[in-house]
XYZ file of C-alpha atoms in Angstrom:
365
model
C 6.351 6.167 -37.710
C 3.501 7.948 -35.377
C 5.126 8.851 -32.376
C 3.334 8.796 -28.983
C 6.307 10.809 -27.458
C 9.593 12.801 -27.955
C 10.988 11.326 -24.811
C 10.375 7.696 -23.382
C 11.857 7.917 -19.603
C 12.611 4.319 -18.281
C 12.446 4.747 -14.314
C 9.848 7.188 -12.182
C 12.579 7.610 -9.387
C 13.888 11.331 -8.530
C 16.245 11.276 -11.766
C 13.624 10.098 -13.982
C 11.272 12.569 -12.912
C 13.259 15.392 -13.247
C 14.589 14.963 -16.582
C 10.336 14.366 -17.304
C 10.442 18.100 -16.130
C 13.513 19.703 -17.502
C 12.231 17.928 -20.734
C 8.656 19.207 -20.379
C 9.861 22.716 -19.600
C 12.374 23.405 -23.122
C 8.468 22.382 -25.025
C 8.698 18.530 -25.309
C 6.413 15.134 -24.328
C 7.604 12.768 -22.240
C 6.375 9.900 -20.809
C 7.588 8.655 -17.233
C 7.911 4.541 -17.726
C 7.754 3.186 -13.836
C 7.817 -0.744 -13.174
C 5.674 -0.778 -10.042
C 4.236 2.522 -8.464
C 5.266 6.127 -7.940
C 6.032 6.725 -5.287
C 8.409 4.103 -4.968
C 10.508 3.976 -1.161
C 14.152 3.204 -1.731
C 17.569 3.126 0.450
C 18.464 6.990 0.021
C 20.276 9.111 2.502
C 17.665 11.882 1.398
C 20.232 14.855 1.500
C 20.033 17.880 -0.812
C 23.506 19.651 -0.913
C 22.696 23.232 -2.381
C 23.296 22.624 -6.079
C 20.604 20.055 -5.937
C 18.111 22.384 -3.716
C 18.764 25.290 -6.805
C 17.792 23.010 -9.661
C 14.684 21.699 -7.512
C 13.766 25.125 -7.378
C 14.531 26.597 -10.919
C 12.575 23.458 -12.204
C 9.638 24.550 -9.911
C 9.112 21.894 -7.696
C 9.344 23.411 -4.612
C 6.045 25.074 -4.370
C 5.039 21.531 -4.318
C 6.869 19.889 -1.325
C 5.114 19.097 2.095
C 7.069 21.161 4.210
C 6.223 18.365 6.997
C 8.647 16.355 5.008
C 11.862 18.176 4.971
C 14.099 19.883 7.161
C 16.790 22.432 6.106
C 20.608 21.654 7.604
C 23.144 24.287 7.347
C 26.189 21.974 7.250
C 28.616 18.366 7.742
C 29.744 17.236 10.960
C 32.185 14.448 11.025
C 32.521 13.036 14.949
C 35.049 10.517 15.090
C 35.198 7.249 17.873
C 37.104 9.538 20.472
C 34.541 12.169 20.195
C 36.766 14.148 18.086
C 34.694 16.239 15.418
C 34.752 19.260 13.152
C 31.958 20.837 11.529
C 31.710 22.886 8.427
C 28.673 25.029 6.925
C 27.730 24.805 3.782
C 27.911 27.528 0.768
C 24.563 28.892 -0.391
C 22.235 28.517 3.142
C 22.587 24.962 2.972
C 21.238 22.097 2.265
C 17.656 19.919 2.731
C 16.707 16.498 4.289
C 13.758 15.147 2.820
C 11.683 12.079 2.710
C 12.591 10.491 -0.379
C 8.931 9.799 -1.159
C 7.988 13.287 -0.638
C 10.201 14.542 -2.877
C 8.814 11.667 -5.669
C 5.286 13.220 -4.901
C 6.637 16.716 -5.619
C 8.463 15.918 -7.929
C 5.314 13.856 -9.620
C 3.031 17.080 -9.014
C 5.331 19.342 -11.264
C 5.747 16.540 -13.987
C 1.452 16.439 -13.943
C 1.399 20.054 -13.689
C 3.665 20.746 -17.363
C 1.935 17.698 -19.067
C 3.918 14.077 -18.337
C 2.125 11.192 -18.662
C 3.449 8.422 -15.818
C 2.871 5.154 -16.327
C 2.863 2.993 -13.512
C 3.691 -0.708 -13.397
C 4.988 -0.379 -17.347
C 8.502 -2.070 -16.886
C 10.863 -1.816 -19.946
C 11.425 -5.279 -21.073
C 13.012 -4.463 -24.688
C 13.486 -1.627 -27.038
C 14.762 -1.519 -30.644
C 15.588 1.531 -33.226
C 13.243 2.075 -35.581
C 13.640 4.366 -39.135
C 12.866 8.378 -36.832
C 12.545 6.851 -33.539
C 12.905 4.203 -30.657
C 10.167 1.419 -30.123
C 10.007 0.263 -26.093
C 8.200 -2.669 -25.197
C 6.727 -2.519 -21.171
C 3.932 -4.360 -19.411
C 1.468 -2.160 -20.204
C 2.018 -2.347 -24.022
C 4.487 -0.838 -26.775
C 5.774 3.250 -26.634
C 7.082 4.804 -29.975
C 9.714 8.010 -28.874
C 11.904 9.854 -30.830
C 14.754 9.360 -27.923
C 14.705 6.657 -24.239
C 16.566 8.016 -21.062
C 17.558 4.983 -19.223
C 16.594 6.433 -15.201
C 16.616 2.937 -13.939
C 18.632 2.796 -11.274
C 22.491 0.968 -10.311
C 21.552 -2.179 -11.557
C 20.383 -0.452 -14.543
C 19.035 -3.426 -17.691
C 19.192 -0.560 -19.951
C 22.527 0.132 -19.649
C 23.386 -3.663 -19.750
C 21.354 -3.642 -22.596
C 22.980 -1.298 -24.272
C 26.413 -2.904 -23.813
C 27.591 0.080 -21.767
C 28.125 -1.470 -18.516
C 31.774 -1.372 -17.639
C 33.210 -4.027 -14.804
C 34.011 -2.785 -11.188
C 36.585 -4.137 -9.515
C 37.962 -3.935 -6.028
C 35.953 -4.443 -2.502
C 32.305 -3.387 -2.819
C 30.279 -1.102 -0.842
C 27.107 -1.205 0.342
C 23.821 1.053 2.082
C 21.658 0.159 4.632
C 19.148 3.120 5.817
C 15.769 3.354 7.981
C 14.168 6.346 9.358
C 13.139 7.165 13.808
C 10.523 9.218 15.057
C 11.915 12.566 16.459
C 13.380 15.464 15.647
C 17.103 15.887 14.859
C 19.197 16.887 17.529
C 21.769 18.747 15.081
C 21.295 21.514 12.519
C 23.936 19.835 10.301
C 24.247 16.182 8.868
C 26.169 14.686 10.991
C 28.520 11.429 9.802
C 30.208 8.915 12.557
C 32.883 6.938 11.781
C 33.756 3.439 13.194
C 36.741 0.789 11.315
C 34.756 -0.149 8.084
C 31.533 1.620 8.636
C 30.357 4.955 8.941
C 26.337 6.032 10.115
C 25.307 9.377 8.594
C 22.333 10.681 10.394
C 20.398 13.503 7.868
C 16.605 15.005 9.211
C 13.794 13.961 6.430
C 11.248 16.025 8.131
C 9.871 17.831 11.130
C 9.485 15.286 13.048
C 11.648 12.317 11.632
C 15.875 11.897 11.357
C 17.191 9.162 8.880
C 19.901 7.163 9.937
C 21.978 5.308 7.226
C 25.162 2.865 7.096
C 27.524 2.680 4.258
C 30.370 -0.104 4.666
C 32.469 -2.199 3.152
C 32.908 -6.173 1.885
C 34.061 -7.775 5.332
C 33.731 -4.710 7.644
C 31.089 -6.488 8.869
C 30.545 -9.863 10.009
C 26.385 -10.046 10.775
C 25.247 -7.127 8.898
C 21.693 -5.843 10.184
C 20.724 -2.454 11.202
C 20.862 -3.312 15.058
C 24.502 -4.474 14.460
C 25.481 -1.698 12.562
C 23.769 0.896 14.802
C 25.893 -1.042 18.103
C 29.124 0.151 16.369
C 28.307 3.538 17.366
C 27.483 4.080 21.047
C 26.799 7.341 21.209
C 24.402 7.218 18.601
C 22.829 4.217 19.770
C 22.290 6.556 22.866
C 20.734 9.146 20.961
C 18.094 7.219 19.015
C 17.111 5.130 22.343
C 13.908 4.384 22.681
C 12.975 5.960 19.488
C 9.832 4.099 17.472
C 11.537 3.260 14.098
C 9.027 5.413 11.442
C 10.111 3.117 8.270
C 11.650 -0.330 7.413
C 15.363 -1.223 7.008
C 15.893 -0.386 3.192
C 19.496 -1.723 1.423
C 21.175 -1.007 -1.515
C 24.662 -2.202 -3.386
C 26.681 -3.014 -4.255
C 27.707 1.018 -5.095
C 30.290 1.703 -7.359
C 29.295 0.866 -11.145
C 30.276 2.549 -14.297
C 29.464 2.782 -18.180
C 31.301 3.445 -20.968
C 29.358 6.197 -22.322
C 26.438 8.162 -21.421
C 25.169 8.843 -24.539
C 24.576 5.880 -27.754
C 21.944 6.547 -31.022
C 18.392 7.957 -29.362
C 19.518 6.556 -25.894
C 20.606 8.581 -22.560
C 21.624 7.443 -19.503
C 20.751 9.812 -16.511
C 20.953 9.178 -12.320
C 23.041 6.418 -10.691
C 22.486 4.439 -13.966
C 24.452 6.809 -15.891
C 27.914 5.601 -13.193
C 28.322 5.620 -9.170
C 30.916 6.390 -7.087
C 29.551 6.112 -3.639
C 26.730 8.037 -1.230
C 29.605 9.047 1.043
C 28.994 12.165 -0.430
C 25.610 12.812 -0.473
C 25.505 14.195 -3.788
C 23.697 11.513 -5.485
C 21.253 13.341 -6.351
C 22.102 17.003 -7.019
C 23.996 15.137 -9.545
C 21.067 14.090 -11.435
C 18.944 16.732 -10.670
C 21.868 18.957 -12.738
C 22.278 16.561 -15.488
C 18.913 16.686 -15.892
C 18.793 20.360 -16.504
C 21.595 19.842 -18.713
C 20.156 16.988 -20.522
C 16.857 19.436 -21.075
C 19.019 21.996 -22.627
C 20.606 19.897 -25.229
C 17.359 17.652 -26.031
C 15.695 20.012 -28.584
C 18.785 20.322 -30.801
C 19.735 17.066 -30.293
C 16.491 16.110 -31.481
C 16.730 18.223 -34.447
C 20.037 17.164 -35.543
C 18.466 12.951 -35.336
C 19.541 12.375 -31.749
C 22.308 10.172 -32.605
C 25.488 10.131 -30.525
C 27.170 12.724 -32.211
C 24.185 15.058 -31.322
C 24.159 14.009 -27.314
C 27.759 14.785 -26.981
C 27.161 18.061 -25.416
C 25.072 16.146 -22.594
C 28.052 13.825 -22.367
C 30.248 17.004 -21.766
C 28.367 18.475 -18.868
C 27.601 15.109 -17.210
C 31.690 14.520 -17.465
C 32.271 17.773 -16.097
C 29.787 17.773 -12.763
C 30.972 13.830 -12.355
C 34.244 14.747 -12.212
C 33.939 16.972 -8.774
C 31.549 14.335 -7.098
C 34.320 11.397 -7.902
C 37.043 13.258 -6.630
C 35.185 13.738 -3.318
C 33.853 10.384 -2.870
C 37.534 8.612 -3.710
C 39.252 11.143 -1.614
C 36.452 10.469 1.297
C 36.512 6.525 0.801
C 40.628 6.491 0.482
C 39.910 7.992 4.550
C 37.405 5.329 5.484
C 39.371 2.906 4.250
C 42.310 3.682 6.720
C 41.070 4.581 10.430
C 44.660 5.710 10.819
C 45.207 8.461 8.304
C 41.534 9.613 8.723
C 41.632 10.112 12.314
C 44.609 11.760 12.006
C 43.129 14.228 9.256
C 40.431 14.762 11.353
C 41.843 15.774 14.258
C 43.788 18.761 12.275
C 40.848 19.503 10.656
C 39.482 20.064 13.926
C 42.146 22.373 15.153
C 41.123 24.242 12.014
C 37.332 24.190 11.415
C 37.777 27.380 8.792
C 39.674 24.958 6.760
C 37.031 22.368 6.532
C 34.711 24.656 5.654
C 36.502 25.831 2.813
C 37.070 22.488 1.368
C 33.433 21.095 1.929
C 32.432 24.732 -0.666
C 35.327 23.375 -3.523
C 33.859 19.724 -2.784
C 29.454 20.421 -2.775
C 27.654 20.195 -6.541
C-alpha cells in the first residue's frame, strides 16, 4: 500500500494540532484532517495551567503567539456568595489566558513551519484497516496512514466508531462561555460560586476577559448567558456596560469516557480520549502532555506494527496524567454539588491561604 502519511490526525482543534507537532518533531508526516476551517472558535475557558504553558513551549509554539492575545495570571481565586474568598498562586510563574483561536493560529504556524499538511473542510466519514496501514475516507477524498489519532472532540464519531465509547451516568454538566471588551481586573483566574453554577472569569488577551458558566442538569431553569451572569451580582457589576467581543459559545454535556485509548493503528488524544469536567481548567495541558507523550512512543510503535500492544506505553502515560486531573475535578464537583460543605471548606481555606496554595501545586498538570 503507498502511503500518503505516517499519521492521519482526525480534528484541527488544539489537541489535534499538537500531536501534528509532537509527531512532526520525533521525524514523522502527518496530516491535520479538519471538517470545516482552522481556526475553528469553540466554548473553551482558554486557561493554560503551567504544565500546559511548558509543553507549548518545548514544542515551539510560543515564538508564534500574538502576544495581543494572551495574558499571563499568576494564580485561582475562589470568591464565594458572602464575599468570602481565598486565593492561591500557582507553581512555576503561572499560568496563560489566551484566545482559543490564537492559540489554533500558533499552534497552525508551528505545524506549517515542521511540514503538516492541514486539510480543511476534509471530515472523517469512515476508515477501515488495510494489510500496513489505515484507509480514511473525508470530503475531500481518501488518506492512506500507517496510524489515525481520533482529535475530534467530546462527541467524538471516532471513538463511537471504534466501539470505545463507554456510558455516563449521573446528572450532566454543561459550558456556556463568551468573551467582554476590557482588561481583567485580577491577576489570577478568578471562579464564583452560586447553588448549581459557578462563572470562572480567565483574561484571553490584553484587552479582553472571558467569562464562562459551568452548571448542572436542573441548576438552572432558563439557561442563557444573561441568566447565568444575574446569579452573580458582583460580577454582573464588574462587566457592566462592557461591549461583549464574541458570541455565546456552549458545550456538553461534559463528562464522557472510553474504554481504551489505544485499539490496532488508532489513538485517541484530547477530550475525545475521556472528560471529567472544565472545573479544572486543565483540559488542555492534558492534551498538550499526551501529545508529547504520544510523539515519544509513535516511532517505535510504528516500528513494532502499531497495534495495541505497541500503543500501550501511550496508554500508560495518558492513565497516569488523567489520573491527577480526575481526582481534582471529582473532588471540585463533589463541592459544587453541596453549597453547604463547600462554603464551609472555603471559609477555612480562607483562614489559611498557605494551605490552598499548597494543594492547588499537588492538584495543577
Amino acid at each position: 500500500m503507498q502511503l500518503d502519511c505516517d499519521i492521519a490526525i482526525a480534528g484541527g482543534g488544539p489537541a489535534g494540532l499538537a500531536a501534528a507537532v509532537c509527531a512532526a518533531r520525533a521525524g514523522l508526516s502527518a496530516v491535520v484532517l479538519e471538517r470545516a476551517f482552522t481556526p475553528r472558535d469553540k466554548a473553551c475557558g482558554e486557561g493554560l495551567m503551567p504544565g500546559g504553558l511548558a509543553a507549548l513551549e518545548r514544542m515551539g509554539v510560543l515564538p508564534h503567539l500574538d502576544l495581543r492575545e494572551s495574558a499571563p495570571y499568576v494564580g485561582i481565586r475562589y470568591v464565594q456568595e458572602d464575599g468570602t474568598q481565598v486565593e492561591g498562586r500557582l507553581p512555576g510563574g503561572g499560568g496563560l489566558g489566551i484566545r482559543r483561536l490564537a492559540l489554533s493560529d500558533a499552534l497552525s504556524a508551528r505545524a506549517r513551519e515542521l511540514g503538516v499538511r492541514l486539510q480543511e473542510r476534509a471530515q472523517v466519514t469512515a476508515h477501515r484497516r488495510v494489510p500496513g496501514g489505515i484507509e480514511v475516507d473525508t470530503a475531500a477524498g481518501t488518506l492512506r496512514a500507517r496510524l489515525l489519532v481520533a482529535a475530534d472532540g467530546l462527541a467524538s464519531p471516532l471513538r463511537h466508531a471504534e466501539g470505545l465509547d463507554v456510558p455516563v451516568h449521573g446528572p450532566r454538566r454543561f459550558g456556556l462561555r463568551r468573551h467582554f471588551a476590557r482588561p481583567a481586573w485580577s491577576p489570577f483566574v478568578e471562579v464564583h460560586f452560586a447553588d448549581g453554577v459557578e462563572a470562572y472569569v480567565t483574561p484571553a488577551g490584553t484587552s479582553r476577559v472571558g467569562v464562562a458558566f459551568l452548571w448542572e442538569d436542573g441548576a438552572a431553569q432558563k439557561v442563557s448567558f444573561e441568566s447565568l451572569l444575574a446569579r452573580f451580582p458582583v460580577l454582573q457589576e464588574q462587566l457592566a456596560g462592557t461591549a461583549p467581543d464574541s458570541e455565546a459559545r456552549g458545550a456538553g454535556p461534559l463528562a464522557r469516557r472510553a474504554r481504551s485509548r489505544v485499539a490496532d493503528r488508532f489513538v485517541l488524544l484530547g477530550d475525545a480520549a475521556g472528560y471529567v469536567d472544565a472545573c479544572t481548567g486543565e483540559g488542555l495541558s492534558l492534551a498538550f502532555t499526551c501529545a508529547e507523550a504520544l510523539g515519544q512512543v509513535l516511532p517505535g510503535a510504528l516500528a513494532q506494527g502499531a497495534d495495541a500492544r505497541a500503543l500501550a506505553p501511550y496508554e500508560r502515560a495518558f492513565r497516569r496524567a488523567f489520573r491527577s486531573y480526575a481526582w481534582t475535578a471529582g473532588a471540585l464537583l463533589f463541592l459544587a454539588r453541596r453549597p453547604r460543605a463547600r462554603r464551609a471548606v472555603i471559609r477555612s481555606l480562607s483562614r489559611h491561604p498557605q494551605l490552598f496554595e499548597r494543594l492547588l501545586r499537588l492538584a495543577v498538570v
